[in-house]
Amino acid sequence: MKLDRREFLKNLGIGSLLLALAGQIYTWVRSLFPNVSYEGTRRVKLDEPDKIPDGVTFIDDIKTYIFREGKTFYAISAVCTHLGCTVKYVGLSKPKVVKIGGKEVEVKWEFHCPCHGSKFYGDGTNYAGPAPRPLDWVKVEVSPEDGKLVVDLGKKVSQNYKLTV
Amino acid sequence: MAEVKVNGKKLTKRSLFWTWAPRSEKEAGDSIVRNLLLHWFPAKVTLKSLSWGYSLWLGTITATLFLILTLTGVVLMFLYVPSVERAYQSVKDIEYVVSFGWFIRAMHRNSAHLMVAFVFLHMVRVFLTGAYKNGIGVGQNRPLNWIVGVILLLITLFLSFTGYLLPWDQLAFWAITVGTNIAKNAPIVGEWIRFVLLGGHEIEQNALIRFYVLHCFFLPAAVLILFSYHMWRIRKDGGLACVDNLVLSQKKEKVKDGMKSKTYSLLGLTAGRTVQVETSLIDEEKYTVNSVPFLIRRIGLVMLGTFVFVVLISLFIHAPLEEPANPNVTPNPAKAPWYFLWLQELVAITTIRIGGFVLNGALVGGILIPGILVILLAIWPYLDKSSNLSTGVWFSKERMRQNIVFLVLCFLVIVLIIIGTYMRGPNWEFYFPWEPWPQLPKKF
Amino acid sequence: MDKSKLKKDVTIVYAVALMGLIVTIIMYIGYFTPEWKKYQSEFKRYVSEKLGEEKAKAIEFGVKQIYVKELNRVDRCITCHMGYEWKGLENAPNPFKTHPKEILDKHPLQKYGCTICHGGQGYALNKEEAHGFIEHWEEPLLGKELEDIYRPPDRKVLLQMNCNICHRYDTLTPGADYINYAKKLVKEKGCRACHKINGRGGVIGPDLTYEGDKAPEQFDYSRIGGYKSVFAWHVAHFKNPKMVSPESIMPEMGFGSREAIALTLLTMSWKKVNLPPEYYPQSYTALADLPTPEEIEKERQMREGEGAFFVNKGCFVCHSISVFGIESAAKIGPDLSNALEDVQSRFGKTLENFIKEPTGTMSIVLGSQIMLTDSEKVQVVELLTKAYEKYRKQQLTSKH
């Protein structure tokens, strides 16, 4: 009986020692996981749709190209799907016709990645280099409050999502 | 016991770790000698060295505090941004949104203050026991180790001082302003030292990054190197000074009883006429124990106790954070860190006017007096002519006079610090602790 | 010491370890039960009661913050004030109440955060420290707690101070009636005669362009009763400048507490703030704190006209000299147009003697604030004699 008690006290002592140390060390580890984010915005409000320039505009804050074709708007992310470099818009002097997904499409511009030579057609489809998939398309919407155009990185959309105002 | 044979050599658990319950003297010795973490300890220690009453374990406590400071400091380095624009904000974030951030910072701050206090107490203990004196061993150089200790004290102060600026609040900014302006009054080099330390004439981004690098890398590295040397010298000097004392008193006994011979010594080495030969005169059966487990366990206990104490007080004593630093507005009163407050107090009372000649208090109180004190402190072992019978003895009669002078000086410093900390209010006016300070104005 | 004592170390190690465990557990209890978690679960309960289970489910727990990069501000108020943009909680108790929508439409939270208007400490995550009524935080919540101390005649006016951080150069800011009133007073009372405001004005009084940046330590509270604060100092000073700082030549304008508080809010809003240009209002009133052509003309006449001497010396702060076209804002002293005979009747000595040996208030003013050389004193008499001649002429013509 006496031995049991001694055994119990020993276990209690060693147990509390290990638990207390584990608890203290955990505070150091836990403190390195941030609870709040200071990262930049994922949602950018632009001007009214009719004040957006025709053609292509690059929005620095969210690394996205926004396109206007008359009353139609769409946006393609400039982040290369390979390793995240920012792809460059390259206007073609002569439009070319390529086959994308079995359909023949006329392409007036391309995106080239400066890092590892990935190349994308105007709609973001990858055709050369290491990029594993097409560039992401980004949601474009009209703000219900003031009618301005909003580009929202948080909302993924399928390729060829276009907004007509 | 699990045994694995590798290339014919026995690899046991014991050769990888160490045993808490050695079954023989050899095993006990192996636990120390063959262990990286413990190899700098002796295999056997005297009971006197292990006792609470002789060393008070102040050095171990200090080293533990330094370990806590290193660990929490590394965590804080991940969270703190050393830039004038972001520093204050990042400290606010540590206080409010980082999980346990306030606690880690409180531990760091409290350990820092405690470390300054314990380095000082350790020094007082060494002085009062005459432990900076050589005893009977050959090759001892305790005075040198004392000087290393004094340098460690100065570095500890400077470490704490450089850390003081980092939160970039009013407390930090003005404490460093007052502190560095005291340095400015050093003759000839003062102005230059301040300029190099701050990287300019003002406390700005340059000063912040310099203090940061000094605080996080340069000074801790210096402490680590000097600490290693400090410990190594203790071994070279034959352990704590109380061992010499023990040997001396044993010698008399043994001459009576006849010498006992031993096959091993404290180090396991007996070649040459070294310290160890002399110390092996000790009756080991009676006065020593194996380091494993007794020394190691007690070190572990002191470390654990120190750690738990720091954790406990950090729950109640939080690290302060005042308004963001504002070079245009001096808070009233502006105080240096507490361990420099005795200097600030001296500075305030030692401006000497003889006719038209004014001797600035910052020079007398801030440079001359502490400078002389530190130099005296460093060379004292060479001035202390007492015999080696007073080595490693508390309050030896032979050293009574110097002990009293030393204690009086320590007492004066402590009194000045207490006055500076608790009894100086706005405009550096004197207030008794029970007197309320005048209400400080707020914006709203 | 003997060896048996050393064996007791084991027990002590266990005891200390147990203590360590207890302390660690206490710490973790605190970690798992912060104040804001209480508010968040209360909010969830409130929403499920008022708006249904479905809506309550959408509430996510955790620390929330608004980070405004442009202003380098971070506000965590919404961690507890969770209902700020919910519909249907307009009448909920604080901290769950919906924020009035109109003002948020013009000042989106993502661009402004909370504390730039409301004050308080955005970093903090507990009520006391977030509302900022603590040591070492100088921007408390501009709300009910402060209004209970300073008792402005109207409620919810204190935070108008912060409107003026961006709306500084407006003449009229919709919704900020105290600030608007104060700006009107600045024009009417001619503060710029003595003070520089927004970089424009006189040099008799201190430059007020960045008055709001002055720290509490920079004021003298020895003649202020009660609570010592910059705000209280300004209010008392506007009501009675001489009582607060006896050396001041600033005239007493007879302000009541509405005027004094409005002006205090205005002066304290004059801070040096780095604002990106888009934060200044893009209306026709932007950068409107410019003098009108009439004001410029009048000022020119005063400074260059016959009475220029009195304007430059600062006499016009208290005295009008109507015949020279000088109009004092404060009108504390008598019009100096007929000083020549007025001095005789008031003090029983000639103007010349009075200037040399003034009595009463003027002895203080001429002794400490407006120091005149002997030749200037002669000039004063000459000019005022000329003014009197003009005055007589006017009197005669008006009689006919």
JSON list of N, CA and C in Angstrom, two decimals, chain B residues 47 50-51 88-89 92-93 96-97 99-100 103 285 288-289 294 297-298 301 304-305 308 311-312 315 322-323 329 439 441-444, chain C residues 1 3 6 9-10 23 27-28 31 72 76 121 123 125 129 134 136-140 150 212 215-217 221 227-231:
[
{"chain": "B", "resi": 47, "resn": "LEU", "atom": "N", "xyz": [29.88, 17.82, -0.99]},
{"chain": "B", "resi": 47, "resn": "LEU", "atom": "CA", "xyz": [28.55, 18.13, -0.45]},
{"chain": "B", "resi": 47, "resn": "LEU", "atom": "C", "xyz": [28.40, 19.63, -0.20]},
{"chain": "B", "resi": 50, "resn": "LEU", "atom": "N", "xyz": [27.34, 21.46, -3.14]},
{"chain": "B", "resi": 50, "resn": "LEU", "atom": "CA", "xyz": [25.94, 21.18, -3.47]},
{"chain": "B", "resi": 50, "resn": "LEU", "atom": "C", "xyz": [24.96, 21.85, -2.51]},
{"chain": "B", "resi": 51, "resn": "SER", "atom": "N", "xyz": [25.46, 22.28, -1.38]},
{"chain": "B", "resi": 51, "resn": "SER", "atom": "CA", "xyz": [24.53, 22.77, -0.36]},
{"chain": "B", "resi": 51, "resn": "SER", "atom": "C", "xyz": [23.84, 24.05, -0.81]},
{"chain": "B", "resi": 88, "resn": "TYR", "atom": "N", "xyz": [6.21, 49.62, -32.79]},
{"chain": "B", "resi": 88, "resn": "TYR", "atom": "CA", "xyz": [5.19, 49.79, -31.75]},
{"chain": "B", "resi": 88, "resn": "TYR", "atom": "C", "xyz": [3.96, 48.94, -32.06]},
{"chain": "B", "resi": 89, "resn": "GLN", "atom": "N", "xyz": [3.55, 48.99, -33.32]},
{"chain": "B", "resi": 89, "resn": "GLN", "atom": "CA", "xyz": [2.38, 48.23, -33.73]},
{"chain": "B", "resi": 89, "resn": "GLN", "atom": "C", "xyz": [2.60, 46.73, -33.54]},
{"chain": "B", "resi": 92, "resn": "LYS", "atom": "N", "xyz": [2.23, 45.93, -29.95]},
{"chain": "B", "resi": 92, "resn": "LYS", "atom": "CA", "xyz": [0.80, 45.93, -29.59]},
{"chain": "B", "resi": 92, "resn": "LYS", "atom": "C", "xyz": [0.15, 44.62, -30.04]},
{"chain": "B", "resi": 93, "resn": "ASP", "atom": "N", "xyz": [0.52, 44.16, -31.22]},
{"chain": "B", "resi": 93, "resn": "ASP", "atom": "CA", "xyz": [-0.04, 42.90, -31.72]},
{"chain": "B", "resi": 93, "resn": "ASP", "atom": "C", "xyz": [0.40, 41.73, -30.84]},
{"chain": "B", "resi": 96, "resn": "TYR", "atom": "N", "xyz": [-1.82, 41.81, -27.90]},
{"chain": "B", "resi": 96, "resn": "TYR", "atom": "CA", "xyz": [-3.26, 41.59, -28.01]},
{"chain": "B", "resi": 96, "resn": "TYR", "atom": "C", "xyz": [-3.69, 40.42, -28.89]},
{"chain": "B", "resi": 97, "resn": "VAL", "atom": "N", "xyz": [-3.08, 40.21, -30.04]},
{"chain": "B", "resi": 97, "resn": "VAL", "atom": "CA", "xyz": [-3.62, 39.17, -30.93]},
{"chain": "B", "resi": 97, "resn": "VAL", "atom": "C", "xyz": [-2.75, 37.94, -31.11]},
{"chain": "B", "resi": 99, "resn": "SER", "atom": "N", "xyz": [-1.36, 34.62, -29.94]},
{"chain": "B", "resi": 99, "resn": "SER", "atom": "CA", "xyz": [-1.70, 33.72, -28.85]},
{"chain": "B", "resi": 99, "resn": "SER", "atom": "C", "xyz": [-0.53, 33.63, -27.88]},
{"chain": "B", "resi": 100, "resn": "PHE", "atom": "N", "xyz": [-0.78, 33.87, -26.62]},
{"chain": "B", "resi": 100, "resn": "PHE", "atom": "CA", "xyz": [0.23, 33.84, -25.56]},
{"chain": "B", "resi": 100, "resn": "PHE", "atom": "C", "xyz": [1.31, 34.91, -25.73]},
{"chain": "B", "resi": 103, "resn": "PHE", "atom": "N", "xyz": [2.14, 36.87, -22.76]},
{"chain": "B", "resi": 103, "resn": "PHE", "atom": "CA", "xyz": [2.78, 36.05, -21.74]},
{"chain": "B", "resi": 103, "resn": "PHE", "atom": "C", "xyz": [4.27, 35.85, -22.05]},
{"chain": "B", "resi": 285, "resn": "GLU", "atom": "N", "xyz": [34.70, 9.48, 0.54]},
{"chain": "B", "resi": 285, "resn": "GLU", "atom": "CA", "xyz": [33.56, 8.76, 1.10]},
{"chain": "B", "resi": 285, "resn": "GLU", "atom": "C", "xyz": [32.68, 9.70, 1.91]},
{"chain": "B", "resi": 288, "resn": "THR", "atom": "N", "xyz": [32.10, 13.71, -0.48]},
{"chain": "B", "resi": 288, "resn": "THR", "atom": "CA", "xyz": [31.66, 13.89, -1.87]},
{"chain": "B", "resi": 288, "resn": "THR", "atom": "C", "xyz": [30.58, 12.89, -2.25]},
{"chain": "B", "resi": 289, "resn": "VAL", "atom": "N", "xyz": [29.88, 13.24, -3.32]},
{"chain": "B", "resi": 289, "resn": "VAL", "atom": "CA", "xyz": [28.89, 12.33, -3.90]},
{"chain": "B", "resi": 289, "resn": "VAL", "atom": "C", "xyz": [29.08, 12.34, -5.40]},
{"chain": "B", "resi": 294, "resn": "PHE", "atom": "N", "xyz": [23.13, 13.36, -8.15]},
{"chain": "B", "resi": 294, "resn": "PHE", "atom": "CA", "xyz": [22.88, 14.41, -7.15]},
{"chain": "B", "resi": 294, "resn": "PHE", "atom": "C", "xyz": [23.05, 15.83, -7.69]},
{"chain": "B", "resi": 297, "resn": "ARG", "atom": "N", "xyz": [20.57, 16.52, -10.64]},
{"chain": "B", "resi": 297, "resn": "ARG", "atom": "CA", "xyz": [19.19, 16.66, -10.18]},
{"chain": "B", "resi": 297, "resn": "ARG", "atom": "C", "xyz": [18.98, 18.02, -9.52]},
{"chain": "B", "resi": 298, "resn": "ARG", "atom": "N", "xyz": [19.97, 18.42, -8.74]},
{"chain": "B", "resi": 298, "resn": "ARG", "atom": "CA", "xyz": [19.78, 19.70, -8.05]},
{"chain": "B", "resi": 298, "resn": "ARG", "atom": "C", "xyz": [19.82, 20.86, -9.06]},
{"chain": "B", "resi": 301, "resn": "LEU", "atom": "N", "xyz": [16.54, 20.91, -10.52]},
{"chain": "B", "resi": 301, "resn": "LEU", "atom": "CA", "xyz": [15.56, 21.48, -9.59]},
{"chain": "B", "resi": 301, "resn": "LEU", "atom": "C", "xyz": [15.63, 23.00, -9.60]},
{"chain": "B", "resi": 304, "resn": "LEU", "atom": "N", "xyz": [14.21, 24.28, -12.86]},
{"chain": "B", "resi": 304, "resn": "LEU", "atom": "CA", "xyz": [12.75, 24.15, -12.87]},
{"chain": "B", "resi": 304, "resn": "LEU", "atom": "C", "xyz": [12.12, 25.19, -11.97]},
{"chain": "B", "resi": 305, "resn": "GLY", "atom": "N", "xyz": [12.69, 25.34, -10.77]},
{"chain": "B", "resi": 305, "resn": "GLY", "atom": "CA", "xyz": [12.15, 26.32, -9.83]},
{"chain": "B", "resi": 305, "resn": "GLY", "atom": "C", "xyz": [12.18, 27.73, -10.41]},
{"chain": "B", "resi": 308, "resn": "VAL", "atom": "N", "xyz": [9.50, 27.98, -13.17]},
{"chain": "B", "resi": 308, "resn": "VAL", "atom": "CA", "xyz": [8.14, 28.07, -12.63]},
{"chain": "B", "resi": 308, "resn": "VAL", "atom": "C", "xyz": [7.91, 29.43, -11.98]},
{"chain": "B", "resi": 311, "resn": "VAL", "atom": "N", "xyz": [7.34, 31.95, -14.72]},
{"chain": "B", "resi": 311, "resn": "VAL", "atom": "CA", "xyz": [6.00, 31.74, -15.29]},
{"chain": "B", "resi": 311, "resn": "VAL", "atom": "C", "xyz": [4.94, 32.32, -14.35]},
{"chain": "B", "resi": 312, "resn": "LEU", "atom": "N", "xyz": [5.11, 32.03, -13.07]},
{"chain": "B", "resi": 312, "resn": "LEU", "atom": "CA", "xyz": [4.12, 32.48, -12.09]},
{"chain": "B", "resi": 312, "resn": "LEU", "atom": "C", "xyz": [4.03, 34.00, -12.04]},
{"chain": "B", "resi": 315, "resn": "LEU", "atom": "N", "xyz": [2.34, 35.85, -14.94]},
{"chain": "B", "resi": 315, "resn": "LEU", "atom": "CA", "xyz": [0.88, 35.88, -15.00]},
{"chain": "B", "resi": 315, "resn": "LEU", "atom": "C", "xyz": [0.35, 37.17, -14.38]},
{"chain": "B", "resi": 322, "resn": "GLU", "atom": "N", "xyz": [3.78, 51.89, -23.20]},
{"chain": "B", "resi": 322, "resn": "GLU", "atom": "CA", "xyz": [3.16, 53.21, -23.05]},
{"chain": "B", "resi": 322, "resn": "GLU", "atom": "C", "xyz": [2.74, 53.75, -24.41]},
{"chain": "B", "resi": 323, "resn": "GLU", "atom": "N", "xyz": [2.57, 55.07, -24.49]},
{"chain": "B", "resi": 323, "resn": "GLU", "atom": "CA", "xyz": [2.20, 55.68, -25.77]},
{"chain": "B", "resi": 323, "resn": "GLU", "atom": "C", "xyz": [3.33, 55.48, -26.77]},
{"chain": "B", "resi": 329, "resn": "VAL", "atom": "N", "xyz": [7.79, 65.17, -27.05]},
{"chain": "B", "resi": 329, "resn": "VAL", "atom": "CA", "xyz": [7.17, 65.29, -25.74]},
{"chain": "B", "resi": 329, "resn": "VAL", "atom": "C", "xyz": [7.87, 64.39, -24.73]},
{"chain": "B", "resi": 439, "resn": "GLN", "atom": "N", "xyz": [-1.80, 64.69, -10.12]},
{"chain": "B", "resi": 439, "resn": "GLN", "atom": "CA", "xyz": [-2.48, 64.02, -11.22]},
{"chain": "B", "resi": 439, "resn": "GLN", "atom": "C", "xyz": [-1.85, 64.43, -12.55]},
{"chain": "B", "resi": 441, "resn": "PRO", "atom": "N", "xyz": [-1.79, 65.08, -16.44]},
{"chain": "B", "resi": 441, "resn": "PRO", "atom": "CA", "xyz": [-2.87, 65.45, -17.36]},
{"chain": "B", "resi": 441, "resn": "PRO", "atom": "C", "xyz": [-3.04, 64.43, -18.48]},
{"chain": "B", "resi": 442, "resn": "LYS", "atom": "N", "xyz": [-4.26, 64.32, -18.98]},
{"chain": "B", "resi": 442, "resn": "LYS", "atom": "CA", "xyz": [-4.55, 63.47, -20.14]},
{"chain": "B", "resi": 442, "resn": "LYS", "atom": "C", "xyz": [-5.03, 64.38, -21.26]},
{"chain": "B", "resi": 443, "resn": "LYS", "atom": "N", "xyz": [-5.21, 63.78, -22.43]},
{"chain": "B", "resi": 443, "resn": "LYS", "atom": "CA", "xyz": [-5.71, 64.58, -23.54]},
{"chain": "B", "resi": 443, "resn": "LYS", "atom": "C", "xyz": [-7.21, 64.83, -23.35]},
{"chain": "B", "resi": 444, "resn": "PHE", "atom": "N", "xyz": [-7.91, 63.77, -22.96]},
{"chain": "B", "resi": 444, "resn": "PHE", "atom": "CA", "xyz": [-9.36, 63.93, -22.74]},
{"chain": "B", "resi": 444, "resn": "PHE", "atom": "C", "xyz": [-9.72, 63.68, -21.28]},
{"chain": "C", "resi": 1, "resn": "MET", "atom": "N", "xyz": [25.96, 19.29, 5.69]},
{"chain": "C", "resi": 1, "resn": "MET", "atom": "CA", "xyz": [24.86, 18.65, 4.96]},
{"chain": "C", "resi": 1, "resn": "MET", "atom": "C", "xyz": [25.20, 17.17, 4.72]},
{"chain": "C", "resi": 3, "resn": "LYS", "atom": "N", "xyz": [24.08, 13.21, 2.93]},
{"chain": "C", "resi": 3, "resn": "LYS", "atom": "CA", "xyz": [23.54, 12.73, 1.67]},
{"chain": "C", "resi": 3, "resn": "LYS", "atom": "C", "xyz": [22.02, 12.52, 1.71]},
{"chain": "C", "resi": 6, "resn": "LEU", "atom": "N", "xyz": [20.07, 15.22, 0.24]},
{"chain": "C", "resi": 6, "resn": "LEU", "atom": "CA", "xyz": [20.06, 15.31, -1.21]},
{"chain": "C", "resi": 6, "resn": "LEU", "atom": "C", "xyz": [18.94, 14.47, -1.82]},
{"chain": "C", "resi": 9, "resn": "ASP", "atom": "N", "xyz": [15.56, 15.97, -2.67]},
{"chain": "C", "resi": 9, "resn": "ASP", "atom": "CA", "xyz": [15.41, 16.77, -3.89]},
{"chain": "C", "resi": 9, "resn": "ASP", "atom": "C", "xyz": [14.34, 16.23, -4.81]},
{"chain": "C", "resi": 10, "resn": "VAL", "atom": "N", "xyz": [14.26, 14.89, -4.86]},
{"chain": "C", "resi": 10, "resn": "VAL", "atom": "CA", "xyz": [13.27, 14.28, -5.76]},
{"chain": "C", "resi": 10, "resn": "VAL", "atom": "C", "xyz": [11.88, 14.79, -5.43]},
{"chain": "C", "resi": 23, "resn": "VAL", "atom": "N", "xyz": [0.10, 26.43, -12.46]},
{"chain": "C", "resi": 23, "resn": "VAL", "atom": "CA", "xyz": [0.22, 27.75, -13.07]},
{"chain": "C", "resi": 23, "resn": "VAL", "atom": "C", "xyz": [-0.06, 27.69, -14.56]},
{"chain": "C", "resi": 27, "resn": "MET", "atom": "N", "xyz": [-3.04, 29.53, -16.76]},
{"chain": "C", "resi": 27, "resn": "MET", "atom": "CA", "xyz": [-2.76, 30.33, -17.95]},
{"chain": "C", "resi": 27, "resn": "MET", "atom": "C", "xyz": [-3.62, 29.88, -19.13]},
{"chain": "C", "resi": 28, "resn": "TYR", "atom": "N", "xyz": [-3.76, 28.57, -19.27]},
{"chain": "C", "resi": 28, "resn": "TYR", "atom": "CA", "xyz": [-4.55, 28.05, -20.39]},
{"chain": "C", "resi": 28, "resn": "TYR", "atom": "C", "xyz": [-6.03, 28.37, -20.22]},
{"chain": "C", "resi": 31, "resn": "TYR", "atom": "N", "xyz": [-6.46, 31.61, -21.56]},
{"chain": "C", "resi": 31, "resn": "TYR", "atom": "CA", "xyz": [-6.32, 31.59, -23.02]},
{"chain": "C", "resi": 31, "resn": "TYR", "atom": "C", "xyz": [-7.61, 31.16, -23.70]},
{"chain": "C", "resi": 72, "resn": "ASN", "atom": "N", "xyz": [-2.51, 53.06, -42.35]},
{"chain": "C", "resi": 72, "resn": "ASN", "atom": "CA", "xyz": [-1.72, 52.28, -41.39]},
{"chain": "C", "resi": 72, "resn": "ASN", "atom": "C", "xyz": [-2.44, 52.12, -40.05]},
{"chain": "C", "resi": 76, "resn": "ARG", "atom": "N", "xyz": [-9.85, 46.31, -34.30]},
{"chain": "C", "resi": 76, "resn": "ARG", "atom": "CA", "xyz": [-10.42, 44.99, -34.00]},
{"chain": "C", "resi": 76, "resn": "ARG", "atom": "C", "xyz": [-11.76, 45.12, -33.28]},
{"chain": "C", "resi": 121, "resn": "GLN", "atom": "N", "xyz": [-8.92, 52.39, -28.83]},
{"chain": "C", "resi": 121, "resn": "GLN", "atom": "CA", "xyz": [-7.70, 51.67, -29.18]},
{"chain": "C", "resi": 121, "resn": "GLN", "atom": "C", "xyz": [-8.04, 50.46, -30.02]},
{"chain": "C", "resi": 123, "resn": "TYR", "atom": "N", "xyz": [-6.23, 48.30, -31.47]},
{"chain": "C", "resi": 123, "resn": "TYR", "atom": "CA", "xyz": [-5.44, 47.09, -31.28]},
{"chain": "C", "resi": 123, "resn": "TYR", "atom": "C", "xyz": [-6.07, 46.14, -30.26]},
{"chain": "C", "resi": 125, "resn": "LEU", "atom": "N", "xyz": [-8.28, 43.97, -27.48]},
{"chain": "C", "resi": 125, "resn": "LEU", "atom": "CA", "xyz": [-9.34, 42.98, -27.60]},
{"chain": "C", "resi": 125, "resn": "LEU", "atom": "C", "xyz": [-10.14, 42.83, -26.32]},
{"chain": "C", "resi": 129, "resn": "GLU", "atom": "N", "xyz": [-9.59, 48.30, -22.44]},
{"chain": "C", "resi": 129, "resn": "GLU", "atom": "CA", "xyz": [-8.45, 48.84, -23.17]},
{"chain": "C", "resi": 129, "resn": "GLU", "atom": "C", "xyz": [-8.85, 49.31, -24.57]},
{"chain": "C", "resi": 134, "resn": "ILE", "atom": "N", "xyz": [-7.71, 54.20, -20.30]},
{"chain": "C", "resi": 134, "resn": "ILE", "atom": "CA", "xyz": [-6.65, 53.57, -19.52]},
{"chain": "C", "resi": 134, "resn": "ILE", "atom": "C", "xyz": [-5.44, 54.49, -19.56]},
{"chain": "C", "resi": 136, "resn": "HIS", "atom": "N", "xyz": [-1.78, 55.60, -20.48]},
{"chain": "C", "resi": 136, "resn": "HIS", "atom": "CA", "xyz": [-0.94, 55.44, -21.66]},
{"chain": "C", "resi": 136, "resn": "HIS", "atom": "C", "xyz": [-1.74, 55.23, -22.94]},
{"chain": "C", "resi": 137, "resn": "TRP", "atom": "N", "xyz": [-2.98, 55.67, -22.99]},
{"chain": "C", "resi": 137, "resn": "TRP", "atom": "CA", "xyz": [-3.66, 55.73, -24.28]},
{"chain": "C", "resi": 137, "resn": "TRP", "atom": "C", "xyz": [-4.39, 57.06, -24.34]},
{"chain": "C", "resi": 138, "resn": "GLU", "atom": "N", "xyz": [-4.07, 57.88, -25.34]},
{"chain": "C", "resi": 138, "resn": "GLU", "atom": "CA", "xyz": [-4.56, 59.26, -25.33]},
{"chain": "C", "resi": 138, "resn": "GLU", "atom": "C", "xyz": [-5.77, 59.50, -26.24]},
{"chain": "C", "resi": 139, "resn": "GLU", "atom": "N", "xyz": [-6.21, 58.45, -26.93]},
{"chain": "C", "resi": 139, "resn": "GLU", "atom": "CA", "xyz": [-7.35, 58.64, -27.83]},
{"chain": "C", "resi": 139, "resn": "GLU", "atom": "C", "xyz": [-8.50, 57.75, -27.39]},
{"chain": "C", "resi": 140, "resn": "PRO", "atom": "N", "xyz": [-9.21, 58.13, -26.33]},
{"chain": "C", "resi": 140, "resn": "PRO", "atom": "CA", "xyz": [-10.31, 57.26, -25.90]},
{"chain": "C", "resi": 140, "resn": "PRO", "atom": "C", "xyz": [-11.50, 57.38, -26.83]},
{"chain": "C", "resi": 150, "resn": "TYR", "atom": "N", "xyz": [-17.73, 65.82, -19.79]},
{"chain": "C", "resi": 150, "resn": "TYR", "atom": "CA", "xyz": [-17.68, 67.21, -20.27]},
{"chain": "C", "resi": 150, "resn": "TYR", "atom": "C", "xyz": [-19.04, 67.84, -20.52]},
{"chain": "C", "resi": 212, "resn": "GLY", "atom": "N", "xyz": [-3.73, 70.61, -32.43]},
{"chain": "C", "resi": 212, "resn": "GLY", "atom": "CA", "xyz": [-4.23, 69.32, -31.94]},
{"chain": "C", "resi": 212, "resn": "GLY", "atom": "C", "xyz": [-3.13, 68.31, -31.62]},
{"chain": "C", "resi": 215, "resn": "ALA", "atom": "N", "xyz": [0.88, 67.89, -26.78]},
{"chain": "C", "resi": 215, "resn": "ALA", "atom": "CA", "xyz": [0.70, 66.84, -25.78]},
{"chain": "C", "resi": 215, "resn": "ALA", "atom": "C", "xyz": [0.19, 67.45, -24.47]},
{"chain": "C", "resi": 216, "resn": "PRO", "atom": "N", "xyz": [-0.47, 66.64, -23.66]},
{"chain": "C", "resi": 216, "resn": "PRO", "atom": "CA", "xyz": [-1.03, 67.13, -22.39]},
{"chain": "C", "resi": 216, "resn": "PRO", "atom": "C", "xyz": [0.01, 67.85, -21.53]},
{"chain": "C", "resi": 217, "resn": "GLU", "atom": "N", "xyz": [1.28, 67.38, -21.60]},
{"chain": "C", "resi": 217, "resn": "GLU", "atom": "CA", "xyz": [2.32, 67.98, -20.76]},
{"chain": "C", "resi": 217, "resn": "GLU", "atom": "C", "xyz": [2.61, 69.43, -21.14]},
{"chain": "C", "resi": 221, "resn": "TYR", "atom": "N", "xyz": [-1.87, 73.67, -16.17]},
{"chain": "C", "resi": 221, "resn": "TYR", "atom": "CA", "xyz": [-3.19, 73.40, -15.59]},
{"chain": "C", "resi": 221, "resn": "TYR", "atom": "C", "xyz": [-3.38, 74.03, -14.22]},
{"chain": "C", "resi": 227, "resn": "TYR", "atom": "N", "xyz": [-10.95, 68.06, -13.35]},
{"chain": "C", "resi": 227, "resn": "TYR", "atom": "CA", "xyz": [-10.22, 67.11, -14.17]},
{"chain": "C", "resi": 227, "resn": "TYR", "atom": "C", "xyz": [-9.22, 67.81, -15.09]},
{"chain": "C", "resi": 228, "resn": "LYS", "atom": "N", "xyz": [-7.98, 67.37, -15.06]},
{"chain": "C", "resi": 228, "resn": "LYS", "atom": "CA", "xyz": [-6.94, 68.05, -15.84]},
{"chain": "C", "resi": 228, "resn": "LYS", "atom": "C", "xyz": [-6.75, 67.35, -17.17]},
{"chain": "C", "resi": 229, "resn": "SER", "atom": "N", "xyz": [-7.19, 68.01, -18.23]},
{"chain": "C", "resi": 229, "resn": "SER", "atom": "CA", "xyz": [-7.01, 67.44, -19.55]},
{"chain": "C", "resi": 229, "resn": "SER", "atom": "C", "xyz": [-6.90, 68.58, -20.56]},
{"chain": "C", "resi": 230, "resn": "VAL", "atom": "N", "xyz": [-6.35, 68.26, -21.72]},
{"chain": "C", "resi": 230, "resn": "VAL", "atom": "CA", "xyz": [-6.23, 69.25, -22.79]},
{"chain": "C", "resi": 230, "resn": "VAL", "atom": "C", "xyz": [-7.61, 69.78, -23.14]},
{"chain": "C", "resi": 231, "resn": "PHE", "atom": "N", "xyz": [-8.57, 68.86, -23.21]},
{"chain": "C", "resi": 231, "resn": "PHE", "atom": "CA", "xyz": [-9.93, 69.26, -23.58]},
{"chain": "C", "resi": 231, "resn": "PHE", "atom": "C", "xyz": [-10.48, 70.27, -22.57]}
]
